[in-house]
Tab-separated table of C-alpha atoms and ligand atoms in Angstrom:
chain	number	residue	atom	x	y	z
U	617	MET	CA	114.544	24.196	124.784
U	618	SER	CA	111.348	25.125	126.485
U	619	LYS	CA	107.900	25.874	125.483
U	620	PHE	CA	108.063	29.160	127.185
U	621	TRP	CA	111.031	30.475	124.976
U	622	SER	CA	110.222	33.017	122.315
U	623	ASP	CA	111.150	32.152	118.756
U	624	VAL	CA	114.158	34.425	118.789
U	625	VAL	CA	115.513	32.627	121.921
U	626	HIS	CA	115.197	29.223	120.096
U	627	LYS	CA	117.301	30.505	117.178
U	628	LEU	CA	120.115	32.078	119.324
U	629	THR	CA	123.719	30.888	119.363
U	630	PRO	CA	125.149	33.041	122.394
U	631	TYR	CA	128.817	34.343	122.254
U	632	VAL	CA	131.204	32.152	124.336
U	633	PRO	CA	134.041	34.180	125.876
U	634	GLY	CA	137.596	32.663	126.721
U	635	GLU	CA	137.614	30.790	130.054
U	636	GLN	CA	138.060	32.532	133.435
U	637	PRO	CA	139.435	29.639	135.403
U	638	LYS	CA	139.710	29.931	139.177
U	639	LEU	CA	143.522	28.710	139.615
U	640	ASP	CA	146.017	31.161	140.817
U	641	ASP	CA	149.162	30.024	139.182
U	642	LEU	CA	148.103	30.017	135.774
U	643	VAL	CA	149.833	31.944	132.973
U	644	LYS	CA	146.491	33.526	131.574
U	645	LEU	CA	147.159	34.542	127.867
U	646	ASN	CA	143.570	33.707	126.636
U	647	THR	CA	141.323	36.843	126.820
U	648	ASN	CA	143.451	39.846	125.926
U	649	GLU	CA	143.361	41.375	129.459
U	650	ASN	CA	146.215	43.874	130.402
U	651	PRO	CA	148.970	42.217	132.546
U	652	TYR	CA	149.138	45.568	134.598
U	653	GLY	CA	146.727	46.642	136.742
U	654	PRO	CA	144.745	49.853	136.353
U	655	SER	CA	146.269	53.297	137.008
U	656	PRO	CA	146.545	53.855	141.061
U	657	LYS	CA	144.512	56.996	140.376
U	658	VAL	CA	141.479	54.651	139.394
U	659	LEU	CA	141.672	52.637	142.776
U	660	GLU	CA	141.784	55.956	144.620
U	661	ALA	CA	138.513	57.171	142.703
U	662	LEU	CA	136.870	53.944	143.379
U	663	LYS	CA	137.540	54.132	147.222
U	664	LEU	CA	136.189	57.787	147.210
U	665	GLU	CA	132.878	56.356	145.612
U	666	ALA	CA	132.309	53.844	148.348
U	667	ALA	CA	130.343	56.248	150.248
U	668	ASP	CA	126.770	57.317	151.012
U	669	SER	CA	126.069	58.586	147.556
U	670	LEU	CA	125.592	54.883	146.621
U	671	ARG	CA	121.973	54.860	147.761
U	672	LEU	CA	121.403	57.490	144.808
U	673	TYR	CA	121.026	56.585	141.085
U	674	PRO	CA	123.714	57.502	138.869
U	675	ASP	CA	123.465	60.230	136.380
U	676	PRO	CA	121.409	58.814	133.666
U	677	ASN	CA	123.466	60.787	130.954
U	678	SER	CA	126.893	59.991	132.442
U	679	GLU	CA	127.797	63.742	131.572
U	680	ALA	CA	131.006	63.769	133.634
U	681	LEU	CA	132.350	60.590	131.977
U	682	LYS	CA	131.379	61.997	128.545
U	683	ALA	CA	133.019	65.035	129.100
U	684	ALA	CA	136.267	63.071	130.261
U	685	ILE	CA	136.199	61.208	127.023
U	686	ALA	CA	135.434	64.130	124.771
U	687	SER	CA	138.420	66.113	126.180
U	688	THR	CA	140.718	63.122	125.582
U	689	TYR	CA	139.991	63.266	121.894
U	690	GLN	CA	139.237	66.992	121.323
U	691	LEU	CA	135.616	66.263	120.534
U	692	HIS	CA	132.385	67.274	122.434
U	693	SER	CA	130.098	65.368	124.577
U	694	GLU	CA	127.503	64.998	121.918
U	695	ASN	CA	130.066	63.037	120.051
U	696	VAL	CA	130.173	60.540	122.808
U	697	PHE	CA	128.022	57.460	123.688
U	698	VAL	CA	128.971	55.398	126.779
U	699	GLY	CA	127.964	51.657	127.829
U	700	ASN	CA	128.659	48.935	129.929
U	701	GLY	CA	131.748	47.685	128.063
U	702	SER	CA	132.081	48.090	124.396
U	703	ASP	CA	130.152	44.988	123.898
U	704	GLU	CA	126.908	46.667	125.226
U	705	VAL	CA	127.731	49.720	122.977
U	706	LEU	CA	128.134	47.441	119.963
U	707	ALA	CA	124.720	45.655	120.826
U	708	HIS	CA	123.134	49.132	120.447
U	709	VAL	CA	124.926	49.999	117.288
U	710	PHE	CA	123.881	46.992	115.549
U	711	GLN	CA	120.257	47.560	116.698
U	712	ALA	CA	120.293	51.273	115.933
U	713	LEU	CA	122.424	51.631	112.973
U	714	LEU	CA	123.459	48.358	111.202
U	715	LYS	CA	119.863	46.741	110.759
U	716	HIS	CA	118.644	47.827	107.196
U	717	SER	CA	117.128	46.132	104.224
U	718	ARG	CA	120.397	45.321	102.812
U	719	PRO	CA	122.935	42.944	104.446
U	720	LEU	CA	125.609	44.113	106.851
U	721	LEU	CA	129.320	43.432	105.782
U	722	PHE	CA	132.168	42.188	107.888
U	723	PRO	CA	135.278	39.916	107.484
U	724	ASP	CA	134.755	36.300	107.525
U	725	ILE	CA	137.478	36.011	110.136
U	726	THR	CA	136.855	38.598	112.660
U	727	TYR	CA	135.277	39.238	116.332
U	728	SER	CA	132.906	36.490	116.723
U	729	PHE	CA	130.555	38.500	118.676
U	730	TYR	CA	129.366	40.123	115.540
U	731	PRO	CA	127.321	37.157	114.046
U	732	VAL	CA	125.645	36.750	117.620
U	733	TYR	CA	124.252	40.327	117.582
U	734	CYS	CA	122.956	39.644	113.855
U	735	GLY	CA	121.169	36.532	115.266
U	736	LEU	CA	119.755	38.520	118.328
U	737	TYR	CA	118.427	41.409	116.209
U	738	GLU	CA	117.654	39.459	113.098
U	739	ILE	CA	120.203	41.281	110.990
U	740	GLU	CA	121.003	39.967	107.479
U	741	TYR	CA	124.727	39.717	107.085
U	742	GLN	CA	127.309	38.705	104.586
U	743	THR	CA	130.925	37.909	105.448
U	744	VAL	CA	133.836	39.275	103.161
U	745	PRO	CA	136.687	36.863	103.019
U	746	LEU	CA	140.117	38.158	104.155
U	747	SER	CA	143.068	37.913	101.692
U	748	ASP	CA	145.233	34.820	101.791
U	749	ASP	CA	147.665	37.016	103.947
U	750	PHE	CA	144.563	37.500	106.309
U	751	THR	CA	144.553	41.414	105.480
U	752	ILE	CA	141.169	43.239	104.748
U	753	ASN	CA	140.969	44.064	101.018
U	754	VAL	CA	139.085	47.319	100.957
U	755	ASP	CA	137.850	46.920	97.398
U	756	ASP	CA	135.905	43.920	98.472
U	757	TYR	CA	133.705	46.666	100.397
U	758	GLU	CA	132.731	48.269	97.312
U	759	GLN	CA	129.409	46.600	97.194
U	760	PRO	CA	125.700	47.443	98.060
U	761	ASN	CA	125.426	47.111	101.988
U	762	GLY	CA	123.269	48.124	105.104
U	763	GLY	CA	126.387	48.925	107.002
U	764	ILE	CA	130.144	47.723	107.634
U	765	ILE	CA	131.922	46.761	110.776
U	766	PHE	CA	135.473	45.478	111.320
U	767	PRO	CA	137.836	45.849	114.195
U	768	ASN	CA	141.046	47.687	113.665
U	769	PRO	CA	143.404	45.875	114.399
U	770	ASN	CA	141.320	43.026	113.297
U	771	ALA	CA	140.652	40.223	115.920
U	772	PRO	CA	141.974	37.646	116.137
U	773	THR	CA	144.568	38.241	113.584
U	774	GLY	CA	146.047	41.515	115.128
U	775	ILE	CA	146.736	42.873	111.779
U	776	PRO	CA	146.179	46.621	111.549
U	777	LEU	CA	144.557	48.442	108.640
U	778	ALA	CA	146.008	51.719	107.333
U	779	LEU	CA	143.953	54.884	107.708
U	780	VAL	CA	144.101	55.582	103.962
U	781	GLU	CA	142.519	52.063	103.408
U	782	ILE	CA	139.729	53.079	106.030
U	783	GLU	CA	139.170	56.334	104.141
U	784	LYS	CA	138.409	54.441	100.918
U	785	ILE	CA	135.779	52.460	102.653
U	786	LEU	CA	134.443	55.573	103.958
U	787	LYS	CA	134.350	57.215	100.763
U	788	PHE	CA	132.730	54.495	98.719
U	789	ASN	CA	130.119	53.833	101.546
U	790	LYS	CA	128.748	57.429	102.128
U	791	HIS	CA	125.176	56.153	102.516
U	792	SER	CA	126.048	53.438	105.165
U	793	VAL	CA	127.303	53.413	108.680
U	794	VAL	CA	130.950	52.213	108.907
U	795	VAL	CA	131.993	50.959	112.399
U	796	VAL	CA	135.595	50.667	113.293
U	797	ASP	CA	135.860	48.570	116.600
U	798	GLU	CA	139.324	49.874	117.971
U	799	ALA	CA	139.258	47.548	120.996
U	800	TYR	CA	143.125	47.338	120.552
U	801	VAL	CA	144.076	50.372	118.762
U	802	ASP	CA	146.295	51.930	121.428
U	803	PHE	CA	148.801	48.985	121.223
U	804	GLY	CA	150.456	50.602	117.948
U	805	THR	CA	147.676	51.042	115.415
U	806	GLU	CA	146.520	54.356	114.132
U	807	SER	CA	143.091	55.585	115.275
U	808	ALA	CA	140.526	56.650	112.784
U	809	VAL	CA	139.030	59.114	115.504
U	810	ASN	CA	140.383	62.042	113.659
U	811	LEU	CA	138.280	61.262	110.820
U	812	ILE	CA	135.141	61.648	112.490
U	813	LYS	CA	134.877	65.305	111.615
U	814	THR	CA	135.365	64.640	107.942
U	815	TYR	CA	132.928	61.617	107.772
U	816	PRO	CA	129.493	61.614	109.138
U	817	ASN	CA	129.084	57.970	108.371
U	818	LEU	CA	132.115	57.025	110.708
U	819	LEU	CA	131.576	55.519	114.130
U	820	VAL	CA	134.590	54.500	116.272
U	821	VAL	CA	134.104	52.260	119.261
U	822	HIS	CA	136.566	51.787	122.134
U	823	THR	CA	136.748	49.996	125.382
U	824	LEU	CA	138.554	50.491	128.782
U	825	SER	CA	138.795	46.729	129.029
U	826	LYS	CA	142.009	46.277	127.154
U	827	ALA	CA	144.567	49.340	127.095
U	828	ARG	CA	143.085	50.929	130.449
U	829	SER	CA	143.155	47.511	132.259
U	830	LEU	CA	139.594	47.713	133.232
U	831	ALA	CA	137.882	44.634	132.005
U	832	GLY	CA	136.314	44.116	135.402
U	833	LEU	CA	134.607	47.581	135.596
U	834	ARG	CA	132.739	47.350	131.973
U	835	VAL	CA	132.928	50.699	130.115
U	836	GLY	CA	133.187	51.252	126.507
U	837	TYR	CA	132.248	54.039	124.297
U	838	ALA	CA	131.498	55.037	120.820
U	839	LEU	CA	132.761	58.412	119.178
U	840	GLY	CA	130.834	59.721	116.012
U	841	ALA	CA	128.784	62.456	114.567
U	842	LYS	CA	125.869	63.888	116.593
U	843	ASP	CA	123.168	61.996	114.878
U	844	LEU	CA	124.663	58.689	115.156
U	845	ILE	CA	125.020	59.162	118.699
U	846	GLU	CA	121.493	60.355	119.149
U	847	ALA	CA	120.496	57.011	117.645
U	848	LEU	CA	122.358	54.973	120.216
U	849	ILE	CA	120.896	57.302	123.088
U	850	ARG	CA	117.434	56.506	121.785
U	851	ILE	CA	118.036	52.652	122.080
U	852	LYS	CA	119.546	53.178	125.498
U	853	ASP	CA	116.873	55.104	126.947
U	854	SER	CA	114.342	52.671	125.670
U	855	PHE	CA	116.182	49.843	127.391
U	856	ASN	CA	118.049	50.901	130.370
U	857	SER	CA	118.269	54.574	131.240
U	858	TYR	CA	120.789	54.078	134.010
U	859	PRO	CA	123.401	52.126	132.422
U	860	ILE	CA	126.887	53.289	133.816
U	861	ASP	CA	126.966	52.826	137.795
U	862	ARG	CA	128.663	55.216	140.007
U	863	PHE	CA	131.944	52.957	140.616
U	864	ALA	CA	132.305	52.272	136.722
U	865	SER	CA	132.067	56.091	136.035
U	866	ALA	CA	134.364	57.204	138.737
U	867	GLY	CA	136.991	54.708	137.721
U	868	ALA	CA	136.760	55.397	134.084
U	869	ILE	CA	136.969	59.113	134.450
U	870	ALA	CA	140.289	58.649	136.598
U	871	ALA	CA	141.406	56.134	133.825
U	872	MET	CA	140.618	58.584	131.034
U	873	GLN	CA	142.365	61.491	132.879
U	874	ASP	CA	145.793	59.400	133.589
U	875	GLN	CA	147.167	59.447	130.245
U	876	ALA	CA	150.930	59.105	131.405
U	877	TYR	CA	150.057	55.666	133.290
U	878	PHE	CA	148.212	54.786	130.097
U	879	SER	CA	150.858	55.365	127.514
U	880	ALA	CA	153.559	53.678	129.897
U	881	THR	CA	151.640	50.397	130.236
U	882	CYS	CA	150.938	50.426	126.459
U	883	LEU	CA	154.596	50.917	125.661
U	884	LYS	CA	155.548	48.096	127.938
U	885	VAL	CA	153.018	45.511	126.431
U	886	VAL	CA	154.325	46.581	122.809
U	887	ALA	CA	158.039	46.015	124.019
U	888	THR	CA	156.997	42.675	125.388
U	889	ARG	CA	155.122	41.850	122.303
U	890	GLU	CA	158.137	42.556	119.914
U	891	ALA	CA	160.552	40.595	121.941
U	892	LEU	CA	158.083	37.672	122.246
U	893	ILE	CA	157.695	37.596	118.408
U	894	ALA	CA	161.401	37.593	117.872
U	895	GLN	CA	161.635	34.327	120.177
U	896	LEU	CA	158.650	32.783	118.644
U	897	ASN	CA	160.450	32.977	115.229
U	898	THR	CA	163.517	31.229	116.499
U	899	LEU	CA	161.242	28.148	117.617
U	900	GLY	CA	159.735	27.792	114.206
U	901	PHE	CA	156.514	30.045	114.678
U	902	ASP	CA	155.304	32.449	111.843
U	903	VAL	CA	153.592	35.373	113.475
U	904	LEU	CA	151.226	37.731	111.659
U	905	PRO	CA	152.038	41.323	112.041
U	906	SER	CA	150.388	42.623	115.141
U	907	GLY	CA	149.108	46.124	116.139
U	908	ALA	CA	147.439	44.731	119.076
U	909	ASN	CA	148.131	43.225	122.647
U	910	PHE	CA	148.041	39.745	121.401
U	911	ILE	CA	149.447	37.856	118.372
U	912	PHE	CA	148.361	35.197	116.144
U	913	ALA	CA	151.083	32.628	115.751
U	914	LYS	CA	151.343	29.314	113.700
U	915	HIS	CA	154.079	26.609	114.096
U	916	ARG	CA	155.695	25.544	110.726
U	917	THR	CA	155.085	21.911	111.726
U	918	ARG	CA	152.960	21.535	114.881
U	919	ASP	CA	149.188	21.522	114.999
U	920	GLY	CA	147.668	24.489	116.771
U	921	ALA	CA	144.904	22.550	118.685
U	922	GLU	CA	147.609	20.179	120.101
U	923	ILE	CA	150.084	22.846	121.224
U	924	THR	CA	147.064	24.710	122.929
U	925	ALA	CA	146.262	21.474	124.819
U	926	ILE	CA	149.819	20.777	125.916
U	927	LEU	CA	150.284	24.325	127.198
U	928	ARG	CA	147.038	23.760	129.223
U	929	GLN	CA	148.449	20.988	131.019
U	930	LYS	CA	151.469	23.070	131.737
U	931	ASN	CA	149.156	25.813	133.170
U	932	ILE	CA	149.494	28.340	130.386
U	933	ILE	CA	146.177	29.014	128.611
U	934	VAL	CA	146.285	30.564	125.238
U	935	ARG	CA	143.082	30.729	122.859
U	936	HIS	CA	142.582	28.503	119.898
U	937	PHE	CA	139.850	28.773	117.154
U	938	LYS	CA	138.886	25.647	115.325
U	939	THR	CA	136.757	27.340	112.620
U	940	PRO	CA	137.193	28.476	109.913
U	941	SER	CA	139.779	25.931	108.826
U	942	ARG	CA	142.601	28.388	107.798
U	943	VAL	CA	142.633	29.816	111.318
U	944	ALA	CA	142.916	26.250	113.001
U	945	PRO	CA	146.703	26.122	112.814
U	946	TYR	CA	147.094	29.427	115.016
U	947	LEU	CA	147.109	30.163	118.531
U	948	ARG	CA	145.995	33.567	119.742
U	949	ILE	CA	148.363	34.474	122.484
U	950	THR	CA	147.697	37.497	124.742
U	951	ILE	CA	150.641	39.562	125.376
U	952	GLY	CA	151.497	39.258	129.277
U	953	THR	CA	154.491	40.614	131.347
U	954	ASP	CA	158.037	39.633	130.461
U	955	ALA	CA	158.083	37.019	133.251
U	956	GLN	CA	155.113	35.506	131.720
U	957	SER	CA	156.620	35.478	128.167
U	958	VAL	CA	159.775	33.576	129.735
U	959	LEU	CA	157.442	30.686	131.083
U	960	LEU	CA	155.535	30.576	127.780
U	961	ILE	CA	158.772	30.312	125.611
U	962	GLN	CA	160.123	27.688	128.115
U	963	ALA	CA	156.896	25.534	127.690
U	964	LEU	CA	156.885	26.037	123.994
U	965	ARG	CA	160.571	24.983	123.784
U	966	GLU	CA	160.018	21.707	125.640
U	967	ILE	CA	156.868	20.953	123.323
U	968	ILE	CA	158.632	21.607	120.049
U	969	HIS	CA	161.763	19.873	121.173
U	970	GLN	CA	160.156	16.726	122.429
U	971	SER	CA	158.755	15.822	119.185
U	972	GLU	CA	161.876	16.319	117.174
Q	1534	LIG	C1	137.573	42.804	123.919
Q	1534	LIG	C2	136.805	43.411	122.858
Q	1534	LIG	C3	135.376	44.062	122.615
Q	1534	LIG	C4	134.764	44.276	123.851
Q	1534	LIG	O1	135.363	44.652	125.105
Q	1534	LIG	P1	134.499	45.074	126.405
Q	1534	LIG	O2	135.120	44.461	127.406
Q	1534	LIG	O3	132.902	44.628	126.227
Q	1534	LIG	O4	134.570	46.548	126.390
Q	1534	LIG	C5	135.006	44.408	121.609
Q	1534	LIG	N1	135.567	44.212	120.491
Q	1534	LIG	C6	136.646	43.611	120.232
Q	1534	LIG	C7	137.039	43.343	119.058
Q	1534	LIG	C8	137.156	42.958	121.381
Q	1534	LIG	O5	138.284	42.207	121.261
């Protein structure tokens, strides 16, 4: 607290990301990073970029990157907005498209950055409870609102929502922007990108941090109708007109172009996920259906916080959320390599059997 702070700073509750410990021998399954490195073509592109050109400002409009993203989805560059990670893209989305006189709607259990942006931009919001099985009930979004946002698959549950259900939300809310945050969509969830041409109120947000293994580079983007993208550009050019640096741009372009490497790593993660779920079931865990590179799992008798703490002593980190109370029994476990799954299952077997 300081007398020098503005009112808004006093009122902020900043987002707290999962920890990034400095230990080498950790099995780190807490922040949904990809266990596989980026495409070798990304590393080549980064080396090429380490050159004299770094003394020059990057392209303020990221034209080459936008073109690479547009061609991946058969869209035009005017349908693409890029930012430093999708968190920055989302920040601009909240300010440009979701701040209206009626409250913004999002699920009660969802990405916990959403209420943080509402605090920062002083946006009124109303949370919509998930059903008892943690699914989104789209009928609940048939009420007056100033915008809607949810991740698909949802976080931290991992549960995917079918496109027909998303279409119901879009059809009922023709006068507000519906943002689908598809951070984890490439791990087996259907993307809403093809609906953009039909629904001018749809904005889809993607990141290169998860499926494209580039969390350290900070690139994300939004896809939507031209006038939605224009609103985001107006905010960006009033805030930071050179957002994507030369390295991020070069690496991201190479990552978008190497579809073969991308598909192969996604398939590996999905296969590891399915094998891990089967083993967790035999250890007495109930796992929610996942279309993501993480799972949300609850043991039938043991406490979520306790299991998380004991795993930590065994150098395995998973994420645990204390609130709201109905998620407290759960662990959110990032899908790592098969070898990491073996270590996790070994540790959990010890924990579960010791208590019997
Ligand atoms: C990881 C994540 C993001 C942000 O990713 P960036 O690294 O900022 O691109 C956005 N939304 C959800 C739901 C996420 O889990």
